[in-house]
């Protein structure tokens, strides 16, 4: 595509088409045969001229994600002695749903550990997550 022969109205149309495509600006430009540098010059010049050009979807969604690191210590809780119950008092055995004790979310992976989870399962899960080749 000849960058010198593209009118402002066509530039705006192409920029908006790119921003609605869901592709990165670079990918879209490659598909259309437009030099990405030329494309960004159009965006810059049009913005300086007062046109409202939306940011690239990739630029908006590529904001850095702040991840907090919290040290978890595994402690063994001794089993408590069975409670004494008076005679003639009924205590129905109502099952309680398991409660989430910890939740780890990294990217599109979510791991939940529930109260009463086996220590070995938790340790092995954390070892597996730590050993995965990923870019968190």
Coordinates of C-alpha atoms in Angstrom, one line a residue:
X1 CA 0.0 0.0 0.0
X2 CA 1.4 3.4 -0.9
X3 CA 1.5 5.5 2.3
X4 CA 1.8 8.8 0.4
X5 CA -1.5 8.2 -1.5
X6 CA -3.7 7.5 1.5
X7 CA -6.0 10.3 2.5
X8 CA -6.9 11.2 6.1
X9 CA -10.4 9.8 5.8
X10 CA -8.9 6.5 4.5
X11 CA -6.3 6.5 7.3
X12 CA -9.0 6.9 9.9
X13 CA -11.0 4.1 8.4
X14 CA -8.0 1.8 8.4
X15 CA -7.0 2.6 11.9
X16 CA -10.5 2.0 13.2
X17 CA -10.7 -1.3 11.3
X18 CA -7.4 -2.3 12.9
X19 CA -8.5 -1.4 16.4
X20 CA -11.8 -3.4 15.9
X21 CA -10.0 -6.4 14.5
X22 CA -8.8 -7.9 17.8
X23 CA -5.4 -8.3 16.3
X24 CA -2.3 -6.4 17.5
X25 CA -1.5 -3.4 15.4
X26 CA 1.6 -5.1 14.1
X27 CA -0.3 -8.3 13.1
X28 CA -3.1 -6.3 11.4
X29 CA -0.6 -4.2 9.5
X30 CA 1.3 -7.3 8.3
X31 CA -2.0 -8.8 7.1
X32 CA -2.9 -5.6 5.2
X33 CA 0.6 -4.9 3.7
X34 CA 1.0 -1.7 5.7
X35 CA 4.3 -0.8 7.3
X36 CA 3.7 -0.6 11.1
X37 CA 5.8 2.5 11.3
X38 CA 3.6 4.2 8.7
X39 CA 0.5 3.1 10.6
X40 CA 1.8 4.6 13.8
X41 CA 2.8 7.9 12.0
X42 CA -0.9 8.1 10.9
X43 CA -2.1 7.6 14.4
X44 CA 0.3 10.2 15.8
X45 CA -0.4 12.8 13.1
X46 CA -4.2 12.4 13.4
X47 CA -4.1 12.7 17.2
X48 CA -1.9 15.9 16.9
X49 CA -4.5 17.2 14.5
X50 CA -7.2 16.7 17.2
X51 CA -8.7 13.4 16.1
X52 CA -9.8 11.0 18.8
X53 CA -8.1 7.7 18.1
X54 CA -8.7 4.8 20.5
X55 CA -5.7 3.0 22.0
X56 CA -4.9 -0.4 20.7
X57 CA -6.8 -3.2 22.5
X58 CA -3.5 -5.0 23.1
X59 CA -2.0 -1.9 24.7
X60 CA -4.9 -1.6 27.1
X61 CA -5.0 -5.3 28.0
X62 CA -1.2 -5.5 28.3
X63 CA -1.1 -3.5 31.5
X64 CA 1.2 -5.1 34.0
X65 CA -0.4 -7.5 36.4
X66 CA 0.8 -7.0 40.0
X67 CA 1.2 -10.3 41.7
X68 CA 1.6 -10.5 45.4
X69 CA 3.8 -13.1 46.9
X70 CA 2.8 -14.4 50.3
X71 CA 4.9 -16.9 52.3
X72 CA 2.8 -19.8 53.5
X73 CA 4.1 -22.0 56.4
X74 CA 2.7 -25.5 56.7
X75 CA 2.0 -26.2 60.4
X76 CA 0.7 -29.4 61.8
X77 CA -2.4 -28.9 64.0
X78 CA -2.8 -31.6 66.7
X79 CA -6.1 -33.4 66.7
X80 CA -8.3 -32.1 69.5
X81 CA -9.8 -34.5 72.0
X82 CA -13.4 -35.5 71.4
X83 CA -15.8 -33.1 73.1
X84 CA -17.8 -34.4 76.1
X85 CA -21.5 -34.5 75.4
X86 CA -24.1 -34.6 78.1
X87 CA -26.6 -37.4 78.1
X88 CA -30.0 -36.9 76.5
X89 CA -28.7 -34.1 74.3
X90 CA -28.9 -34.7 70.6
X91 CA -26.5 -33.1 68.2
X92 CA -27.4 -33.7 64.6
X93 CA -24.6 -34.5 62.3
X94 CA -25.0 -31.7 59.9
X95 CA -22.3 -32.0 57.2
X96 CA -20.6 -28.7 56.7
X97 CA -19.4 -27.8 53.2
X98 CA -15.6 -27.6 52.9
X99 CA -14.3 -24.0 53.2
X100 CA -11.6 -22.6 51.0
X101 CA -8.4 -22.2 53.0
X102 CA -6.3 -20.8 50.2
X103 CA -6.6 -19.8 46.6
X104 CA -3.8 -19.2 44.1
X105 CA -4.5 -17.5 40.8
X106 CA -1.8 -17.1 38.2
X107 CA -3.0 -16.0 34.7
X108 CA -5.7 -18.4 33.7
X109 CA -4.9 -21.0 36.3
X110 CA -6.7 -21.1 39.6
X111 CA -5.8 -23.6 42.4
X112 CA -8.0 -23.9 45.5
X113 CA -7.0 -25.6 48.7
X114 CA -9.8 -26.5 51.0
X115 CA -9.7 -27.0 54.8
X116 CA -8.8 -30.6 55.5
X117 CA -6.8 -31.0 52.3
X118 CA -4.0 -33.5 52.5
X119 CA -0.6 -31.9 53.2
X120 CA 1.1 -34.1 50.7
X121 CA -1.3 -33.1 47.9
X122 CA -0.8 -29.4 48.7
X123 CA 3.0 -29.8 48.7
X124 CA 3.1 -31.7 45.5
X125 CA 0.7 -29.3 43.8
X126 CA 2.9 -26.3 44.8
X127 CA 6.0 -28.2 43.6
X128 CA 4.4 -28.8 40.2
X129 CA 3.3 -25.2 39.8
X130 CA 6.7 -24.0 40.8
X131 CA 8.4 -26.4 38.3
X132 CA 6.2 -25.5 35.3
X133 CA 7.9 -23.6 32.4
X134 CA 5.7 -20.5 32.3
X135 CA 6.1 -16.8 32.2
X136 CA 4.1 -15.5 35.2

